[in-house]
């Protein structure tokens, strides 16, 4: 049986070319590998329009490692962070800040409601001790897109700093560091750039990073130290994920060949439209309004039917070649389907067919009735 297609928000389905880029063992001290790292970092910085103001610092580990490193390095120990919260990844930031001993103020929104710049404005006005805003760009817990440019403008107007977890949309929904007043953007290899998982990166304002020496509680997580060492030696401080970097190099080359951000957004938008249209025609309902849905991952209400069971549904869809994702909401029963990865509308149509067949086999006739 062929490998299943991953309809998950990372790890995701990668191309054969990307996988084949991992068939070489690189020496971490070798000049050729240093050049590879430098070229990847340059391209990642370019994708965010980093210009000369921001620099890209890679970090070993999953995306959360990079989020923790950015927060721990860029926020002084005396800082206080406002976290607009509309989902699981926002809550993860709050947990990280707790571990780091940084003060946090949580501004709650409903999970189907984007973070509201006006509420953020009011929160900053009310508390002058807030130094930073930590904003998730697309909240992968539901798939909702937060209005980044508007929030960044508000944060700047109050003279505060902004750190963005753009993990799930980096390379697809534009971030322009020359026009958006943002201190740092965080993402990872194994999401929309369609690399394999294992490396995060932070594109940080050069002066902010330069001033961040001594902030971090942890050697391994110290982005300033990683950056300073890499500038001096061209090397990673500790064992780099060599195969991951090589795969990301290949994945970025394919990203450029495809047409970069605009082309990837177009493909994912078509994937998303095919998925949502197809599952709605089966009677399933989306959790979010189309207006606030990012074309990354879609949350669907579980069929309100006694015969529905996610584990069984998952297994039946998997048997047909597709890996789904469980829901992440505490109050509503949902499941999620990713539309990112090296897949197109044809795969999404087959996924819709697989989901329809699985529901039918389970005896679920009215998946959207309530
Ligand atoms: C994937 C993701 C992360 C990182 O998750 P890991 O499992 O650590 O890779 C962080 N934030 C968002 C919004 C994500 O989608």
Short mmCIF file of C-alpha atoms and ligand atoms in Angstrom, two decimals:
data_model
loop_
_atom_site.label_atom_id
_atom_site.label_comp_id
_atom_site.label_asym_id
_atom_site.label_seq_id
_atom_site.Cartn_x
_atom_site.Cartn_y
_atom_site.Cartn_z
CA UNK A 1 0.00 0.00 0.00
CA UNK A 2 1.38 3.48 -0.85
CA UNK A 3 2.29 5.84 2.00
CA UNK A 4 -0.76 7.63 3.37
CA UNK A 5 -1.17 11.32 2.58
CA UNK A 6 -0.85 13.46 5.70
CA UNK A 7 -3.71 15.91 6.11
CA UNK A 8 -2.07 17.28 9.25
CA UNK A 9 -0.44 20.64 9.90
CA UNK A 10 3.11 19.28 10.15
CA UNK A 11 4.65 16.87 9.70
CA UNK A 12 3.08 16.93 6.27
CA UNK A 13 3.40 15.26 2.91
CA UNK A 14 6.70 16.19 1.26
CA UNK A 15 7.87 15.65 -2.30
CA UNK A 16 10.20 12.88 -3.38
CA UNK A 17 12.85 15.50 -4.24
CA UNK A 18 12.72 16.80 -0.67
CA UNK A 19 13.02 13.31 0.77
CA UNK A 20 15.89 12.46 -1.57
CA UNK A 21 17.81 15.53 -0.39
CA UNK A 22 18.29 13.62 2.87
CA UNK A 23 20.36 10.87 1.26
CA UNK A 24 23.63 12.70 1.95
CA UNK A 25 25.48 12.71 5.27
CA UNK A 26 26.85 16.20 5.85
CA UNK A 27 29.74 16.99 8.15
CA UNK A 28 28.64 19.70 10.55
CA UNK A 29 32.06 21.38 10.44
CA UNK A 30 32.34 21.24 6.70
CA UNK A 31 32.34 24.44 4.71
CA UNK A 32 29.75 23.03 2.32
CA UNK A 33 27.29 22.48 5.16
CA UNK A 34 27.94 25.95 6.57
CA UNK A 35 27.18 27.38 3.14
CA UNK A 36 23.96 25.34 3.06
CA UNK A 37 22.87 26.72 6.43
CA UNK A 38 23.70 30.27 5.36
CA UNK A 39 21.75 29.95 2.11
CA UNK A 40 18.70 28.56 3.90
CA UNK A 41 18.79 31.36 6.48
CA UNK A 42 19.15 33.98 3.77
CA UNK A 43 16.11 32.64 1.92
CA UNK A 44 14.01 32.37 5.09
CA UNK A 45 14.86 35.97 5.92
CA UNK A 46 13.94 37.05 2.38
CA UNK A 47 10.54 35.35 2.61
CA UNK A 48 9.73 37.70 5.51
CA UNK A 49 11.29 40.74 3.76
CA UNK A 50 13.90 40.91 6.51
CA UNK A 51 16.14 43.32 4.56
CA UNK A 52 18.99 44.53 6.74
CA UNK A 53 16.86 45.08 9.80
CA UNK A 54 16.18 41.46 10.80
CA UNK A 55 18.31 38.31 10.90
CA UNK A 56 17.37 34.63 10.75
CA UNK A 57 18.56 32.39 13.56
CA UNK A 58 17.88 28.65 13.17
CA UNK A 59 17.38 26.36 16.12
CA UNK A 60 17.33 22.58 16.49
CA UNK A 61 14.03 21.04 17.53
CA UNK A 62 10.33 21.29 16.79
CA UNK A 63 8.57 24.63 16.40
CA UNK A 64 7.82 24.98 20.09
CA UNK A 65 11.56 24.98 20.85
CA UNK A 66 11.94 28.06 18.66
CA UNK A 67 8.94 29.75 20.29
CA UNK A 68 10.38 29.11 23.73
CA UNK A 69 13.83 30.30 22.62
CA UNK A 70 12.42 33.51 21.11
CA UNK A 71 10.36 34.34 24.19
CA UNK A 72 13.19 33.44 26.57
CA UNK A 73 15.80 35.40 24.64
CA UNK A 74 13.92 38.48 23.45
CA UNK A 75 11.81 39.24 26.51
CA UNK A 76 13.83 40.65 29.40
CA UNK A 77 13.30 39.02 32.79
CA UNK A 78 11.42 42.15 33.86
CA UNK A 79 9.13 42.07 30.82
CA UNK A 80 5.38 41.57 30.81
CA UNK A 81 3.64 39.96 27.88
CA UNK A 82 0.09 40.41 26.62
CA UNK A 83 -1.15 37.22 24.97
CA UNK A 84 -4.30 37.57 22.85
CA UNK A 85 -5.76 34.09 23.26
CA UNK A 86 -8.06 32.33 20.83
CA UNK A 87 -6.76 28.82 20.97
CA UNK A 88 -4.36 26.08 21.96
CA UNK A 89 -1.17 27.57 20.54
CA UNK A 90 -1.83 30.90 22.26
CA UNK A 91 -2.30 28.95 25.48
CA UNK A 92 1.01 27.18 24.84
CA UNK A 93 2.71 30.59 24.75
CA UNK A 94 1.15 31.38 28.12
CA UNK A 95 2.47 28.08 29.53
CA UNK A 96 5.94 28.80 28.17
CA UNK A 97 5.94 32.25 29.76
CA UNK A 98 5.01 30.59 33.05
CA UNK A 99 8.00 28.23 32.82
CA UNK A 100 10.22 31.18 31.91
CA UNK A 101 9.00 33.24 34.85
CA UNK A 102 7.87 36.08 32.60
CA UNK A 103 4.72 37.92 33.60
CA UNK A 104 1.81 37.30 31.25
CA UNK A 105 -1.58 38.91 30.82
CA UNK A 106 -4.04 36.81 28.86
CA UNK A 107 -6.66 38.54 26.72
CA UNK A 108 -9.29 35.93 25.95
CA UNK A 109 -11.30 35.71 22.76
CA UNK A 110 -13.73 33.03 21.67
CA UNK A 111 -12.07 30.28 19.65
CA UNK A 112 -14.07 31.16 16.56
CA UNK A 113 -13.29 34.88 16.85
CA UNK A 114 -10.10 36.58 15.60
CA UNK A 115 -8.03 38.57 18.08
CA UNK A 116 -9.50 42.08 18.03
CA UNK A 117 -7.02 44.97 17.57
CA UNK A 118 -9.37 47.32 19.44
CA UNK A 119 -9.38 45.09 22.52
CA UNK A 120 -5.59 44.84 22.33
CA UNK A 121 -5.44 48.63 22.06
CA UNK A 122 -7.57 48.95 25.21
CA UNK A 123 -5.49 46.38 27.10
CA UNK A 124 -2.26 48.21 26.27
CA UNK A 125 -3.80 51.53 27.22
CA UNK A 126 -4.93 50.12 30.56
CA UNK A 127 -1.58 48.60 31.53
CA UNK A 128 1.60 50.53 30.84
CA UNK A 129 3.72 47.76 32.38
CA UNK A 130 3.09 45.50 29.37
CA UNK A 131 6.29 45.44 27.33
CA UNK A 132 5.45 42.86 24.63
CA UNK A 133 2.56 41.31 22.74
CA UNK A 134 2.96 37.66 21.73
CA UNK A 135 0.59 36.95 18.85
CA UNK A 136 -0.15 33.70 17.04
CA UNK A 137 -0.70 34.52 13.35
CA UNK A 138 -2.83 31.51 12.42
CA UNK A 139 -4.13 29.61 15.44
CA UNK A 140 -3.68 26.04 14.27
CA UNK A 141 -5.94 24.71 17.02
CA UNK A 142 -8.89 25.85 14.90
CA UNK A 143 -7.37 27.29 11.71
CA UNK A 144 -8.39 30.89 12.44
CA UNK A 145 -6.35 33.75 10.98
CA UNK A 146 -5.59 36.71 13.25
CA UNK A 147 -5.26 40.21 11.74
CA UNK A 148 -1.52 40.59 12.13
CA UNK A 149 -0.92 43.90 10.35
CA UNK A 150 -3.65 45.69 12.31
CA UNK A 151 -2.42 44.28 15.63
CA UNK A 152 1.20 45.21 14.85
CA UNK A 153 0.13 48.78 14.13
CA UNK A 154 -1.68 49.02 17.47
CA UNK A 155 1.29 47.56 19.36
CA UNK A 156 3.66 50.01 17.74
CA UNK A 157 1.39 52.96 18.48
CA UNK A 158 1.75 52.11 22.16
CA UNK A 159 5.52 51.78 21.87
CA UNK A 160 5.47 48.08 22.81
CA UNK A 161 7.20 45.20 21.04
CA UNK A 162 5.63 42.34 19.15
CA UNK A 163 6.66 38.70 18.78
CA UNK A 164 4.75 36.54 16.30
CA UNK A 165 4.29 32.77 16.18
CA UNK A 166 3.71 32.52 12.44
CA UNK A 167 4.49 28.80 12.45
CA UNK A 168 1.52 27.51 10.51
CA UNK A 169 1.34 30.20 7.80
CA UNK A 170 4.95 31.24 7.22
CA UNK A 171 5.58 31.40 3.46
CA UNK A 172 1.86 31.45 2.65
CA UNK A 173 0.28 34.47 4.35
CA UNK A 174 2.75 37.31 3.82
CA UNK A 175 4.68 38.87 6.67
CA UNK A 176 6.56 41.99 5.61
CA UNK A 177 9.06 43.04 8.25
CA UNK A 178 9.79 46.27 6.37
CA UNK A 179 6.21 47.49 6.77
CA UNK A 180 4.99 45.60 9.84
CA UNK A 181 6.58 46.72 13.12
CA UNK A 182 7.45 43.24 14.44
CA UNK A 183 10.46 42.26 16.56
CA UNK A 184 10.46 38.58 15.71
CA UNK A 185 8.68 36.05 13.55
CA UNK A 186 8.92 32.38 14.49
CA UNK A 187 8.35 29.38 12.20
CA UNK A 188 9.73 25.93 11.42
CA UNK A 189 10.96 23.65 8.66
CA UNK A 190 8.11 21.18 8.57
CA UNK A 191 5.09 23.37 7.89
CA UNK A 192 4.11 25.40 4.82
CA UNK A 193 7.61 25.42 3.36
CA UNK A 194 7.08 21.66 3.06
CA UNK A 195 10.39 20.61 4.58
CA UNK A 196 10.67 17.83 7.14
CA UNK A 197 10.32 18.59 10.85
CA UNK A 198 13.33 19.18 13.09
CA UNK A 199 14.36 22.81 12.78
CA UNK A 200 12.75 26.03 13.94
CA UNK A 201 13.89 29.52 13.11
CA UNK A 202 13.39 33.02 14.41
CA UNK A 203 13.67 36.08 12.22
CA UNK A 204 14.54 38.72 14.76
CA UNK A 205 15.24 42.40 14.64
CA UNK A 206 19.02 42.72 14.64
CA UNK A 207 19.27 45.39 17.34
CA UNK A 208 16.76 43.70 19.63
CA UNK A 209 18.66 40.43 19.33
CA UNK A 210 22.01 42.15 19.85
CA UNK A 211 20.66 43.70 23.06
CA UNK A 212 19.30 40.37 24.31
CA UNK A 213 22.52 38.94 25.68
CA UNK A 214 22.00 37.51 29.15
CA UNK A 215 18.20 37.39 28.99
CA UNK A 216 17.89 33.67 28.42
CA UNK A 217 17.54 31.18 31.25
CA UNK A 218 18.86 28.30 29.17
CA UNK A 219 22.03 27.69 27.19
CA UNK A 220 20.42 25.45 24.58
CA UNK A 221 17.55 27.91 24.08
CA UNK A 222 19.71 31.05 23.95
CA UNK A 223 19.12 32.51 20.51
CA UNK A 224 21.57 35.33 21.11
CA UNK A 225 24.31 32.81 21.79
CA UNK A 226 23.33 30.72 18.75
CA UNK A 227 23.40 33.82 16.56
CA UNK A 228 26.69 35.17 17.94
CA UNK A 229 28.39 31.80 17.50
CA UNK A 230 27.03 31.34 14.00
CA UNK A 231 28.18 34.81 12.99
CA UNK A 232 31.65 34.06 14.27
CA UNK A 233 32.05 30.52 12.94
CA UNK A 234 29.35 29.92 10.33
CA UNK A 235 28.42 26.85 12.36
CA UNK A 236 25.62 25.78 14.63
CA UNK A 237 26.60 25.69 18.32
CA UNK A 238 25.58 22.08 18.86
CA UNK A 239 24.90 19.13 16.52
CA UNK A 240 22.78 20.52 13.68
CA UNK A 241 19.89 18.58 12.13
CA UNK A 242 21.93 18.20 8.94
CA UNK A 243 19.43 16.16 6.94
CA UNK A 244 16.62 18.52 7.91
CA UNK A 245 18.59 21.53 6.70
CA UNK A 246 19.36 19.76 3.41
CA UNK A 247 15.69 18.85 2.95
CA UNK A 248 14.66 22.42 3.72
CA UNK A 249 17.12 23.71 1.11
CA UNK A 250 15.46 21.44 -1.47
CA UNK A 251 11.98 22.40 -0.27
CA UNK A 252 12.72 26.13 -0.55
CA UNK A 253 14.09 25.61 -4.07
CA UNK A 254 10.79 23.97 -5.01
CA UNK A 255 8.87 26.75 -3.26
CA UNK A 256 10.64 29.30 -5.47
CA UNK A 257 10.11 27.22 -8.60
CA UNK A 258 6.41 26.96 -7.83
CA UNK A 259 6.19 30.75 -7.68
CA UNK A 260 6.83 31.52 -4.02
CA UNK A 261 4.29 32.86 -1.56
CA UNK A 262 1.56 33.80 -4.06
CA UNK A 263 1.61 30.41 -5.76
CA UNK A 264 1.63 28.49 -2.51
CA UNK A 265 -1.27 30.52 -1.17
CA UNK A 266 -3.19 29.87 -4.36
CA UNK A 267 -2.62 26.11 -4.18
CA UNK A 268 -3.55 25.91 -0.50
CA UNK A 269 -6.61 28.10 -1.05
CA UNK A 270 -7.76 25.72 -3.78
CA UNK A 271 -7.07 22.73 -1.53
CA UNK A 272 -9.09 24.36 1.22
CA UNK A 273 -12.01 25.28 -1.07
CA UNK A 274 -12.09 21.74 -2.49
CA UNK A 275 -12.06 20.23 0.99
CA UNK A 276 -14.68 22.54 2.49
CA UNK A 277 -16.96 22.36 -0.55
CA UNK A 278 -16.66 18.58 -0.66
CA UNK A 279 -17.29 17.95 3.02
CA UNK A 280 -20.16 20.44 3.11
CA UNK A 281 -21.78 18.54 0.27
CA UNK A 282 -21.54 15.45 2.50
CA UNK A 283 -23.41 17.47 5.13
CA UNK A 284 -20.50 18.25 7.45
CA UNK A 285 -20.23 21.70 9.02
CA UNK A 286 -17.13 23.86 9.53
CA UNK A 287 -16.42 25.31 12.97
CA UNK A 288 -15.26 28.67 11.60
CA UNK A 289 -16.85 31.22 9.30
CA UNK A 290 -15.24 31.26 5.86
CA UNK A 291 -14.29 34.91 6.49
CA UNK A 292 -11.81 34.03 9.25
CA UNK A 293 -10.63 30.65 7.98
CA UNK A 294 -6.97 30.42 6.92
CA UNK A 295 -6.35 27.90 4.10
CA UNK A 296 -4.15 25.77 6.37
CA UNK A 297 -6.28 23.50 8.48
CA UNK A 298 -10.05 23.26 8.75
CA UNK A 299 -11.99 22.29 11.86
CA UNK A 300 -15.22 20.36 11.25
CA UNK A 301 -17.94 19.54 13.74
CA UNK A 302 -18.07 15.85 14.47
CA UNK A 303 -21.30 14.31 13.16
CA UNK A 304 -23.82 14.43 16.03
CA UNK A 305 -24.60 10.76 15.59
CA UNK A 306 -24.25 7.96 18.14
CA UNK A 307 -22.48 5.87 15.50
CA UNK A 308 -19.64 8.41 15.21
CA UNK A 309 -16.38 7.64 16.92
CA UNK A 310 -13.21 9.56 15.95
CA UNK A 311 -10.85 6.61 16.42
CA UNK A 312 -12.91 4.42 14.12
CA UNK A 313 -13.49 7.23 11.61
CA UNK A 314 -9.74 7.92 11.60
CA UNK A 315 -8.92 4.25 11.00
CA UNK A 316 -11.39 3.93 8.15
CA UNK A 317 -10.09 7.09 6.44
CA UNK A 318 -6.53 5.95 7.04
CA UNK A 319 -7.29 2.62 5.37
CA UNK A 320 -8.18 4.68 2.31
CA UNK A 321 -4.84 6.49 2.40
CA UNK A 322 -5.38 9.70 4.37
CA UNK A 323 -4.28 10.73 7.86
CA UNK A 324 -6.69 13.08 9.65
CA UNK A 325 -6.10 15.12 12.78
CA UNK A 326 -8.15 15.11 15.98
CA UNK A 327 -9.93 18.25 17.14
CA UNK A 328 -8.33 20.43 19.80
CA UNK A 329 -11.38 22.12 21.26
CA UNK A 330 -12.51 21.33 24.75
CA UNK A 331 -16.16 22.29 24.49
CA UNK A 332 -17.16 21.04 21.04
CA UNK A 333 -16.48 17.66 19.43
CA UNK A 334 -14.55 18.30 16.23
CA UNK A 335 -11.95 16.87 13.89
CA UNK A 336 -9.43 18.70 11.75
CA UNK A 337 -8.23 18.28 8.18
CA UNK A 338 -5.08 20.00 6.95
CA UNK A 339 -4.83 21.42 3.45
CA UNK A 340 -1.07 22.01 3.43
CA UNK A 341 1.79 19.88 2.13
CA UNK A 342 2.86 18.68 -1.29
CA UNK A 343 -0.69 17.91 -2.37
CA UNK A 344 -3.22 19.52 -4.69
CA UNK A 345 -6.93 19.63 -5.40
CA UNK A 346 -6.90 16.08 -6.85
CA UNK A 347 -5.68 14.68 -3.51
CA UNK A 348 -8.26 16.76 -1.67
CA UNK A 349 -11.04 15.38 -3.87
CA UNK A 350 -9.89 11.85 -3.11
CA UNK A 351 -9.75 12.72 0.60
CA UNK A 352 -13.36 13.95 0.43
CA UNK A 353 -14.37 10.67 -1.22
CA UNK A 354 -12.52 8.69 1.46
CA UNK A 355 -14.24 10.63 4.25
CA UNK A 356 -17.63 10.19 2.59
CA UNK A 357 -17.11 6.44 2.22
CA UNK A 358 -15.93 6.10 5.83
CA UNK A 359 -19.00 7.94 7.15
CA UNK A 360 -21.28 5.82 5.03
CA UNK A 361 -19.66 2.59 6.24
CA UNK A 362 -20.15 3.76 9.81
CA UNK A 363 -23.85 4.25 9.09
CA UNK A 364 -23.76 8.03 9.54
CA UNK A 365 -26.39 9.35 7.17
CA UNK A 366 -26.82 12.97 8.23
CA UNK A 367 -23.34 14.13 9.27
CA UNK A 368 -24.46 17.72 9.89
CA UNK A 369 -27.86 17.24 11.53
CA UNK A 370 -28.08 18.50 15.08
C1 LIG B 1 3.02 23.67 14.68
C2 LIG B 1 2.90 24.89 15.49
C3 LIG B 1 3.80 25.18 16.53
C4 LIG B 1 4.92 24.27 16.92
O1 LIG B 1 4.50 23.00 17.23
P1 LIG B 1 5.58 21.83 17.33
O2 LIG B 1 4.73 20.64 17.57
O3 LIG B 1 6.48 22.14 18.45
O4 LIG B 1 6.30 21.81 16.02
C5 LIG B 1 3.66 26.38 17.20
N1 LIG B 1 2.69 27.25 16.88
C6 LIG B 1 1.82 27.01 15.90
C7 LIG B 1 0.78 28.05 15.60
C8 LIG B 1 1.88 25.82 15.17
O5 LIG B 1 1.01 25.59 14.18
#
